[in-house]
């Protein structure tokens, strides 16, 4: 489009192109990431804690009696479970920051179940080897399996529920599945410990049990401390030592029931 302008001495013609491209802005700041997995590169500071959707009955869009309610806790793959198990065995990063992005019950259930199986098999194998070397006949003790089921499931469910109830009372805003997951995944280290304790060296078994206690105890205490620190009270000063004593008692039971053997004469 041309707009002529007149002047006594000269003429000016200004050309305006109506077809000039418009300036567009694009946002490259957003990036998709799969929930529940750690990312590498850039700033890794976790966002402020937000209770995960559906962490408690009544906070999900589905009824607790509906299959859809429980299906959300199994929306994980093997990579998710392996990563969370690694964080439980080698607790160098925050487990809850990863878990709360996509809560699951898969590892929470199957890890304690695998520990029960591993302890029964390895304890039976150790006892069988000892009796074979002593020339005795070995018979499987299935009461050991029943004892493992009762002890491990009771510890995970009862202590996890007590942590949930006490921290909720003091305003820490815990999730019930979150508390169960800490104790469920916290059992993971006892699978390799059970396998290594097949070796017939008592000092080595004591060392492995001590290592398992240190690893699982640190993971559980650190995770529980992260939960109770959401409140402004001093709850952690009372609950952490009590939970550590309960965990130590469990480890003592493990040592003398599953990681020791004797040969009947």
PDB file of C-alpha atoms in Angstrom:
ATOM      1  CA  UNK A   1       0.000   0.000   0.000  1.00  0.00           C
ATOM      2  CA  UNK A   2       1.460   3.411  -1.040  1.00  0.00           C
ATOM      3  CA  UNK A   3       0.808   6.746   0.650  1.00  0.00           C
ATOM      4  CA  UNK A   4       2.119   9.698  -1.394  1.00  0.00           C
ATOM      5  CA  UNK A   5       3.043  12.809   0.594  1.00  0.00           C
ATOM      6  CA  UNK A   6       3.466  16.165  -1.176  1.00  0.00           C
ATOM      7  CA  UNK A   7       5.920  18.941  -0.363  1.00  0.00           C
ATOM      8  CA  UNK A   8       6.729  22.128  -2.193  1.00  0.00           C
ATOM      9  CA  UNK A   9      10.227  20.850  -2.981  1.00  0.00           C
ATOM     10  CA  UNK A  10       9.899  17.064  -3.254  1.00  0.00           C
ATOM     11  CA  UNK A  11       7.583  14.081  -3.042  1.00  0.00           C
ATOM     12  CA  UNK A  12       7.966  11.105  -0.656  1.00  0.00           C
ATOM     13  CA  UNK A  13       6.332   7.766  -1.280  1.00  0.00           C
ATOM     14  CA  UNK A  14       6.147   5.376   1.702  1.00  0.00           C
ATOM     15  CA  UNK A  15       5.547   1.735   0.897  1.00  0.00           C
ATOM     16  CA  UNK A  16       3.920  -0.375   3.578  1.00  0.00           C
ATOM     17  CA  UNK A  17       3.884  -4.109   3.007  1.00  0.00           C
ATOM     18  CA  UNK A  18       0.739  -5.630   4.455  1.00  0.00           C
ATOM     19  CA  UNK A  19       2.117  -9.160   3.985  1.00  0.00           C
ATOM     20  CA  UNK A  20       4.938  -8.898   6.541  1.00  0.00           C
ATOM     21  CA  UNK A  21       5.115 -12.031   8.758  1.00  0.00           C
ATOM     22  CA  UNK A  22       3.845 -11.609  12.266  1.00  0.00           C
ATOM     23  CA  UNK A  23       6.077 -12.152  15.286  1.00  0.00           C
ATOM     24  CA  UNK A  24       5.277 -15.337  17.174  1.00  0.00           C
ATOM     25  CA  UNK A  25       6.478 -16.492  20.592  1.00  0.00           C
ATOM     26  CA  UNK A  26       7.004 -20.111  21.550  1.00  0.00           C
ATOM     27  CA  UNK A  27       7.483 -21.546  25.042  1.00  0.00           C
ATOM     28  CA  UNK A  28      10.308 -24.031  25.219  1.00  0.00           C
ATOM     29  CA  UNK A  29      10.382 -24.118  29.037  1.00  0.00           C
ATOM     30  CA  UNK A  30       7.965 -26.997  29.410  1.00  0.00           C
ATOM     31  CA  UNK A  31       9.204 -30.526  28.925  1.00  0.00           C
ATOM     32  CA  UNK A  32       7.427 -33.770  29.447  1.00  0.00           C
ATOM     33  CA  UNK A  33       8.754 -36.193  31.996  1.00  0.00           C
ATOM     34  CA  UNK A  34       7.392 -39.479  33.170  1.00  0.00           C
ATOM     35  CA  UNK A  35       6.137 -39.210  36.752  1.00  0.00           C
ATOM     36  CA  UNK A  36       7.871 -41.262  39.391  1.00  0.00           C
ATOM     37  CA  UNK A  37      11.298 -41.309  37.766  1.00  0.00           C
ATOM     38  CA  UNK A  38      14.387 -39.279  38.468  1.00  0.00           C
ATOM     39  CA  UNK A  39      15.783 -37.058  35.713  1.00  0.00           C
ATOM     40  CA  UNK A  40      19.366 -36.073  35.064  1.00  0.00           C
ATOM     41  CA  UNK A  41      20.806 -32.705  34.148  1.00  0.00           C
ATOM     42  CA  UNK A  42      19.819 -29.207  35.224  1.00  0.00           C
ATOM     43  CA  UNK A  43      18.434 -28.260  38.587  1.00  0.00           C
ATOM     44  CA  UNK A  44      17.086 -31.214  40.563  1.00  0.00           C
ATOM     45  CA  UNK A  45      15.593 -29.407  43.562  1.00  0.00           C
ATOM     46  CA  UNK A  46      12.349 -31.218  44.474  1.00  0.00           C
ATOM     47  CA  UNK A  47       9.115 -29.208  44.540  1.00  0.00           C
ATOM     48  CA  UNK A  48       7.294 -28.621  47.840  1.00  0.00           C
ATOM     49  CA  UNK A  49       5.497 -31.693  49.133  1.00  0.00           C
ATOM     50  CA  UNK A  50       2.011 -32.226  47.810  1.00  0.00           C
ATOM     51  CA  UNK A  51      -0.027 -35.192  49.092  1.00  0.00           C
ATOM     52  CA  UNK A  52      -0.381 -37.619  46.153  1.00  0.00           C
ATOM     53  CA  UNK A  53      -3.848 -37.976  44.703  1.00  0.00           C
ATOM     54  CA  UNK A  54      -5.626 -40.999  46.078  1.00  0.00           C
ATOM     55  CA  UNK A  55      -3.039 -41.484  48.847  1.00  0.00           C
ATOM     56  CA  UNK A  56      -5.877 -41.904  51.325  1.00  0.00           C
ATOM     57  CA  UNK A  57      -9.423 -43.241  50.976  1.00  0.00           C
ATOM     58  CA  UNK A  58     -11.747 -40.437  50.020  1.00  0.00           C
ATOM     59  CA  UNK A  59      -9.148 -38.404  48.098  1.00  0.00           C
ATOM     60  CA  UNK A  60      -9.507 -40.323  44.847  1.00  0.00           C
ATOM     61  CA  UNK A  61     -12.158 -39.901  42.198  1.00  0.00           C
ATOM     62  CA  UNK A  62     -12.999 -43.599  42.615  1.00  0.00           C
ATOM     63  CA  UNK A  63     -14.447 -45.468  45.566  1.00  0.00           C
ATOM     64  CA  UNK A  64     -12.048 -47.557  47.634  1.00  0.00           C
ATOM     65  CA  UNK A  65     -14.213 -50.555  46.722  1.00  0.00           C
ATOM     66  CA  UNK A  66     -13.765 -49.953  42.977  1.00  0.00           C
ATOM     67  CA  UNK A  67     -11.103 -51.735  40.949  1.00  0.00           C
ATOM     68  CA  UNK A  68     -10.072 -48.408  39.409  1.00  0.00           C
ATOM     69  CA  UNK A  69      -9.025 -47.129  42.826  1.00  0.00           C
ATOM     70  CA  UNK A  70      -6.495 -49.935  43.321  1.00  0.00           C
ATOM     71  CA  UNK A  71      -5.422 -50.029  39.674  1.00  0.00           C
ATOM     72  CA  UNK A  72      -3.709 -46.640  40.064  1.00  0.00           C
ATOM     73  CA  UNK A  73      -1.240 -48.214  42.520  1.00  0.00           C
ATOM     74  CA  UNK A  74      -0.086 -50.775  39.962  1.00  0.00           C
ATOM     75  CA  UNK A  75       0.538 -48.269  37.169  1.00  0.00           C
ATOM     76  CA  UNK A  76       4.295 -48.872  37.200  1.00  0.00           C
ATOM     77  CA  UNK A  77       6.746 -50.876  35.122  1.00  0.00           C
ATOM     78  CA  UNK A  78       9.827 -52.881  36.032  1.00  0.00           C
ATOM     79  CA  UNK A  79      12.096 -49.856  35.606  1.00  0.00           C
ATOM     80  CA  UNK A  80      10.118 -47.922  38.229  1.00  0.00           C
ATOM     81  CA  UNK A  81      10.238 -50.783  40.734  1.00  0.00           C
ATOM     82  CA  UNK A  82      13.953 -51.435  40.157  1.00  0.00           C
ATOM     83  CA  UNK A  83      14.780 -47.756  40.632  1.00  0.00           C
ATOM     84  CA  UNK A  84      12.799 -47.538  43.864  1.00  0.00           C
ATOM     85  CA  UNK A  85      14.323 -50.770  45.150  1.00  0.00           C
ATOM     86  CA  UNK A  86      17.789 -49.389  44.445  1.00  0.00           C
ATOM     87  CA  UNK A  87      16.962 -46.214  46.387  1.00  0.00           C
ATOM     88  CA  UNK A  88      15.853 -48.397  49.306  1.00  0.00           C
ATOM     89  CA  UNK A  89      19.011 -50.538  49.305  1.00  0.00           C
ATOM     90  CA  UNK A  90      21.392 -47.663  48.554  1.00  0.00           C
ATOM     91  CA  UNK A  91      19.586 -44.690  50.152  1.00  0.00           C
ATOM     92  CA  UNK A  92      21.689 -41.877  48.740  1.00  0.00           C
ATOM     93  CA  UNK A  93      18.709 -39.982  47.258  1.00  0.00           C
ATOM     94  CA  UNK A  94      15.213 -39.346  48.560  1.00  0.00           C
ATOM     95  CA  UNK A  95      12.944 -42.337  48.002  1.00  0.00           C
ATOM     96  CA  UNK A  96       9.730 -40.437  48.816  1.00  0.00           C
ATOM     97  CA  UNK A  97      10.381 -37.701  46.258  1.00  0.00           C
ATOM     98  CA  UNK A  98      10.324 -40.387  43.571  1.00  0.00           C
ATOM     99  CA  UNK A  99       7.595 -42.542  45.094  1.00  0.00           C
ATOM    100  CA  UNK A 100       5.066 -39.761  45.731  1.00  0.00           C
ATOM    101  CA  UNK A 101       5.143 -38.728  42.065  1.00  0.00           C
ATOM    102  CA  UNK A 102       3.533 -42.077  41.220  1.00  0.00           C
ATOM    103  CA  UNK A 103       2.625 -44.207  44.291  1.00  0.00           C
ATOM    104  CA  UNK A 104       2.556 -47.973  43.858  1.00  0.00           C
ATOM    105  CA  UNK A 105       1.702 -51.091  45.820  1.00  0.00           C
ATOM    106  CA  UNK A 106       3.537 -53.448  43.493  1.00  0.00           C
ATOM    107  CA  UNK A 107       6.914 -53.244  45.199  1.00  0.00           C
ATOM    108  CA  UNK A 108       5.294 -52.635  48.595  1.00  0.00           C
ATOM    109  CA  UNK A 109       3.693 -56.088  48.423  1.00  0.00           C
ATOM    110  CA  UNK A 110       6.077 -58.175  46.349  1.00  0.00           C
ATOM    111  CA  UNK A 111       9.322 -57.179  48.059  1.00  0.00           C
ATOM    112  CA  UNK A 112       8.264 -58.436  51.532  1.00  0.00           C
ATOM    113  CA  UNK A 113       6.799 -61.530  49.858  1.00  0.00           C
ATOM    114  CA  UNK A 114      10.108 -62.154  48.075  1.00  0.00           C
ATOM    115  CA  UNK A 115      11.978 -61.697  51.365  1.00  0.00           C
ATOM    116  CA  UNK A 116       9.778 -64.348  52.998  1.00  0.00           C
ATOM    117  CA  UNK A 117      10.541 -66.792  50.198  1.00  0.00           C
ATOM    118  CA  UNK A 118      14.264 -65.962  50.165  1.00  0.00           C
ATOM    119  CA  UNK A 119      14.669 -66.345  53.929  1.00  0.00           C
ATOM    120  CA  UNK A 120      12.853 -69.670  54.030  1.00  0.00           C
ATOM    121  CA  UNK A 121      14.771 -71.144  51.085  1.00  0.00           C
ATOM    122  CA  UNK A 122      18.223 -69.958  52.149  1.00  0.00           C
ATOM    123  CA  UNK A 123      17.692 -70.896  55.813  1.00  0.00           C
ATOM    124  CA  UNK A 124      16.530 -74.371  54.764  1.00  0.00           C
ATOM    125  CA  UNK A 125      19.495 -74.694  52.410  1.00  0.00           C
ATOM    126  CA  UNK A 126      21.973 -73.660  55.115  1.00  0.00           C
ATOM    127  CA  UNK A 127      20.481 -76.089  57.610  1.00  0.00           C
ATOM    128  CA  UNK A 128      20.495 -78.849  55.002  1.00  0.00           C
ATOM    129  CA  UNK A 129      24.167 -78.284  54.176  1.00  0.00           C
ATOM    130  CA  UNK A 130      25.119 -78.290  57.846  1.00  0.00           C
ATOM    131  CA  UNK A 131      23.226 -81.510  58.518  1.00  0.00           C
ATOM    132  CA  UNK A 132      24.634 -83.172  55.406  1.00  0.00           C
ATOM    133  CA  UNK A 133      28.173 -82.358  56.519  1.00  0.00           C
ATOM    134  CA  UNK A 134      27.370 -83.768  59.950  1.00  0.00           C
ATOM    135  CA  UNK A 135      25.913 -86.944  58.460  1.00  0.00           C
ATOM    136  CA  UNK A 136      22.384 -86.195  59.672  1.00  0.00           C
ATOM    137  CA  UNK A 137      19.147 -86.475  57.727  1.00  0.00           C
ATOM    138  CA  UNK A 138      17.538 -83.156  56.835  1.00  0.00           C
ATOM    139  CA  UNK A 139      13.801 -82.443  57.105  1.00  0.00           C
ATOM    140  CA  UNK A 140      12.250 -79.160  55.988  1.00  0.00           C
ATOM    141  CA  UNK A 141      10.822 -77.045  58.793  1.00  0.00           C
ATOM    142  CA  UNK A 142       7.725 -75.433  57.323  1.00  0.00           C
ATOM    143  CA  UNK A 143       6.952 -73.709  60.600  1.00  0.00           C
ATOM    144  CA  UNK A 144       9.826 -71.428  59.626  1.00  0.00           C
ATOM    145  CA  UNK A 145       7.839 -70.328  56.557  1.00  0.00           C
ATOM    146  CA  UNK A 146       4.767 -69.606  58.672  1.00  0.00           C
ATOM    147  CA  UNK A 147       6.902 -67.661  61.121  1.00  0.00           C
ATOM    148  CA  UNK A 148       8.432 -65.599  58.291  1.00  0.00           C
ATOM    149  CA  UNK A 149       4.994 -64.767  56.849  1.00  0.00           C
ATOM    150  CA  UNK A 150       3.628 -63.676  60.214  1.00  0.00           C
ATOM    151  CA  UNK A 151       6.717 -61.701  61.284  1.00  0.00           C
ATOM    152  CA  UNK A 152       7.397 -59.771  58.073  1.00  0.00           C
ATOM    153  CA  UNK A 153       3.809 -58.946  57.124  1.00  0.00           C
ATOM    154  CA  UNK A 154       3.004 -57.928  60.699  1.00  0.00           C
ATOM    155  CA  UNK A 155       6.033 -55.664  60.857  1.00  0.00           C
ATOM    156  CA  UNK A 156       5.283 -53.948  57.543  1.00  0.00           C
ATOM    157  CA  UNK A 157       1.548 -53.490  58.131  1.00  0.00           C
ATOM    158  CA  UNK A 158       1.394 -52.811  61.865  1.00  0.00           C
ATOM    159  CA  UNK A 159       4.432 -50.550  62.179  1.00  0.00           C
ATOM    160  CA  UNK A 160       3.549 -48.781  58.919  1.00  0.00           C
ATOM    161  CA  UNK A 161       0.012 -48.156  60.213  1.00  0.00           C
ATOM    162  CA  UNK A 162       1.366 -46.887  63.544  1.00  0.00           C
ATOM    163  CA  UNK A 163       3.668 -44.469  61.738  1.00  0.00           C
ATOM    164  CA  UNK A 164       0.730 -43.257  59.662  1.00  0.00           C
ATOM    165  CA  UNK A 165      -1.556 -42.785  62.669  1.00  0.00           C
ATOM    166  CA  UNK A 166       1.000 -41.018  64.853  1.00  0.00           C
ATOM    167  CA  UNK A 167       2.288 -38.685  62.144  1.00  0.00           C
ATOM    168  CA  UNK A 168      -1.255 -37.851  61.017  1.00  0.00           C
ATOM    169  CA  UNK A 169      -2.232 -37.008  64.595  1.00  0.00           C
ATOM    170  CA  UNK A 170       0.632 -34.540  64.863  1.00  0.00           C
ATOM    171  CA  UNK A 171      -0.191 -32.894  61.515  1.00  0.00           C
ATOM    172  CA  UNK A 172       2.517 -34.294  59.243  1.00  0.00           C
ATOM    173  CA  UNK A 173       0.028 -35.064  56.420  1.00  0.00           C
ATOM    174  CA  UNK A 174       1.271 -38.588  55.658  1.00  0.00           C
ATOM    175  CA  UNK A 175      -0.170 -40.961  53.083  1.00  0.00           C
ATOM    176  CA  UNK A 176      -1.209 -44.441  54.227  1.00  0.00           C
ATOM    177  CA  UNK A 177       0.302 -46.076  51.125  1.00  0.00           C
ATOM    178  CA  UNK A 178       3.360 -43.884  51.581  1.00  0.00           C
ATOM    179  CA  UNK A 179       3.983 -45.302  55.074  1.00  0.00           C
ATOM    180  CA  UNK A 180       3.395 -48.871  53.921  1.00  0.00           C
ATOM    181  CA  UNK A 181       5.791 -48.350  51.009  1.00  0.00           C
ATOM    182  CA  UNK A 182       8.615 -47.215  53.299  1.00  0.00           C
ATOM    183  CA  UNK A 183       8.454 -50.475  55.253  1.00  0.00           C
ATOM    184  CA  UNK A 184       7.694 -52.628  52.214  1.00  0.00           C
ATOM    185  CA  UNK A 185      10.597 -51.358  50.128  1.00  0.00           C
ATOM    186  CA  UNK A 186      12.733 -51.219  53.288  1.00  0.00           C
ATOM    187  CA  UNK A 187      12.780 -55.046  53.290  1.00  0.00           C
ATOM    188  CA  UNK A 188      14.610 -55.208  49.947  1.00  0.00           C
ATOM    189  CA  UNK A 189      18.132 -55.409  51.361  1.00  0.00           C
ATOM    190  CA  UNK A 190      17.325 -58.703  53.122  1.00  0.00           C
ATOM    191  CA  UNK A 191      17.106 -60.575  49.822  1.00  0.00           C
ATOM    192  CA  UNK A 192      20.865 -60.337  49.045  1.00  0.00           C
ATOM    193  CA  UNK A 193      21.663 -60.697  52.757  1.00  0.00           C
ATOM    194  CA  UNK A 194      19.721 -63.978  52.849  1.00  0.00           C
ATOM    195  CA  UNK A 195      21.633 -65.330  49.870  1.00  0.00           C
ATOM    196  CA  UNK A 196      25.037 -64.337  51.269  1.00  0.00           C
ATOM    197  CA  UNK A 197      24.264 -65.825  54.678  1.00  0.00           C
ATOM    198  CA  UNK A 198      24.213 -69.296  53.132  1.00  0.00           C
ATOM    199  CA  UNK A 199      28.013 -69.240  53.484  1.00  0.00           C
ATOM    200  CA  UNK A 200      29.004 -71.276  56.573  1.00  0.00           C
ATOM    201  CA  UNK A 201      30.935 -68.554  58.399  1.00  0.00           C
ATOM    202  CA  UNK A 202      29.254 -67.182  61.488  1.00  0.00           C
ATOM    203  CA  UNK A 203      31.365 -64.007  61.597  1.00  0.00           C
ATOM    204  CA  UNK A 204      30.434 -63.332  57.975  1.00  0.00           C
ATOM    205  CA  UNK A 205      26.748 -63.775  58.742  1.00  0.00           C
ATOM    206  CA  UNK A 206      26.987 -61.324  61.617  1.00  0.00           C
ATOM    207  CA  UNK A 207      28.669 -58.825  59.292  1.00  0.00           C
ATOM    208  CA  UNK A 208      25.948 -59.227  56.650  1.00  0.00           C
ATOM    209  CA  UNK A 209      23.174 -58.862  59.224  1.00  0.00           C
ATOM    210  CA  UNK A 210      24.844 -55.718  60.596  1.00  0.00           C
ATOM    211  CA  UNK A 211      25.116 -54.329  57.065  1.00  0.00           C
ATOM    212  CA  UNK A 212      21.451 -55.121  56.396  1.00  0.00           C
ATOM    213  CA  UNK A 213      20.436 -53.443  59.639  1.00  0.00           C
ATOM    214  CA  UNK A 214      22.455 -50.321  58.807  1.00  0.00           C
ATOM    215  CA  UNK A 215      21.114 -50.053  55.249  1.00  0.00           C
ATOM    216  CA  UNK A 216      17.434 -50.759  55.957  1.00  0.00           C
ATOM    217  CA  UNK A 217      17.471 -48.860  59.244  1.00  0.00           C
ATOM    218  CA  UNK A 218      18.962 -45.747  57.674  1.00  0.00           C
ATOM    219  CA  UNK A 219      16.472 -45.894  54.795  1.00  0.00           C
ATOM    220  CA  UNK A 220      13.438 -46.259  57.083  1.00  0.00           C
ATOM    221  CA  UNK A 221      14.545 -43.646  59.614  1.00  0.00           C
ATOM    222  CA  UNK A 222      15.421 -41.166  56.885  1.00  0.00           C
ATOM    223  CA  UNK A 223      12.080 -41.633  55.122  1.00  0.00           C
ATOM    224  CA  UNK A 224      10.056 -41.400  58.347  1.00  0.00           C
ATOM    225  CA  UNK A 225      12.010 -38.311  59.357  1.00  0.00           C
ATOM    226  CA  UNK A 226      11.104 -36.766  56.005  1.00  0.00           C
ATOM    227  CA  UNK A 227       7.431 -37.421  56.760  1.00  0.00           C
ATOM    228  CA  UNK A 228       7.428 -36.079  60.320  1.00  0.00           C
ATOM    229  CA  UNK A 229       9.424 -32.993  59.316  1.00  0.00           C
ATOM    230  CA  UNK A 230       6.335 -31.724  57.455  1.00  0.00           C
ATOM    231  CA  UNK A 231       4.937 -30.646  60.805  1.00  0.00           C
ATOM    232  CA  UNK A 232       6.429 -27.963  63.032  1.00  0.00           C
ATOM    233  CA  UNK A 233       6.447 -30.133  66.138  1.00  0.00           C
ATOM    234  CA  UNK A 234       9.207 -32.243  67.634  1.00  0.00           C
ATOM    235  CA  UNK A 235       7.537 -35.576  66.958  1.00  0.00           C
ATOM    236  CA  UNK A 236      10.632 -37.031  65.327  1.00  0.00           C
ATOM    237  CA  UNK A 237      12.560 -36.722  68.601  1.00  0.00           C
ATOM    238  CA  UNK A 238      10.273 -39.330  70.130  1.00  0.00           C
ATOM    239  CA  UNK A 239       9.222 -41.540  67.231  1.00  0.00           C
ATOM    240  CA  UNK A 240      12.572 -42.102  65.519  1.00  0.00           C
ATOM    241  CA  UNK A 241      14.291 -43.840  68.488  1.00  0.00           C
ATOM    242  CA  UNK A 242      11.222 -46.024  69.076  1.00  0.00           C
ATOM    243  CA  UNK A 243      11.121 -47.106  65.446  1.00  0.00           C
ATOM    244  CA  UNK A 244      14.860 -47.808  65.506  1.00  0.00           C
ATOM    245  CA  UNK A 245      14.426 -50.075  68.549  1.00  0.00           C
ATOM    246  CA  UNK A 246      11.562 -51.923  66.812  1.00  0.00           C
ATOM    247  CA  UNK A 247      13.722 -52.387  63.725  1.00  0.00           C
ATOM    248  CA  UNK A 248      16.646 -53.658  65.807  1.00  0.00           C
ATOM    249  CA  UNK A 249      14.378 -56.252  67.451  1.00  0.00           C
ATOM    250  CA  UNK A 250      13.246 -57.437  64.026  1.00  0.00           C
ATOM    251  CA  UNK A 251      16.856 -57.846  62.901  1.00  0.00           C
ATOM    252  CA  UNK A 252      17.711 -59.852  66.025  1.00  0.00           C
ATOM    253  CA  UNK A 253      14.812 -62.190  65.207  1.00  0.00           C
ATOM    254  CA  UNK A 254      16.118 -62.517  61.637  1.00  0.00           C
ATOM    255  CA  UNK A 255      19.603 -63.401  62.850  1.00  0.00           C
ATOM    256  CA  UNK A 256      18.693 -66.123  65.308  1.00  0.00           C
ATOM    257  CA  UNK A 257      15.738 -67.595  63.411  1.00  0.00           C
ATOM    258  CA  UNK A 258      16.945 -67.525  59.788  1.00  0.00           C
ATOM    259  CA  UNK A 259      20.668 -66.802  59.750  1.00  0.00           C
ATOM    260  CA  UNK A 260      21.837 -69.292  62.367  1.00  0.00           C
ATOM    261  CA  UNK A 261      21.769 -73.069  62.275  1.00  0.00           C
ATOM    262  CA  UNK A 262      22.491 -75.990  64.534  1.00  0.00           C
ATOM    263  CA  UNK A 263      22.822 -79.707  63.938  1.00  0.00           C
ATOM    264  CA  UNK A 264      20.869 -82.074  66.159  1.00  0.00           C
ATOM    265  CA  UNK A 265      22.939 -84.943  67.471  1.00  0.00           C
TER     266      UNK A 265
END
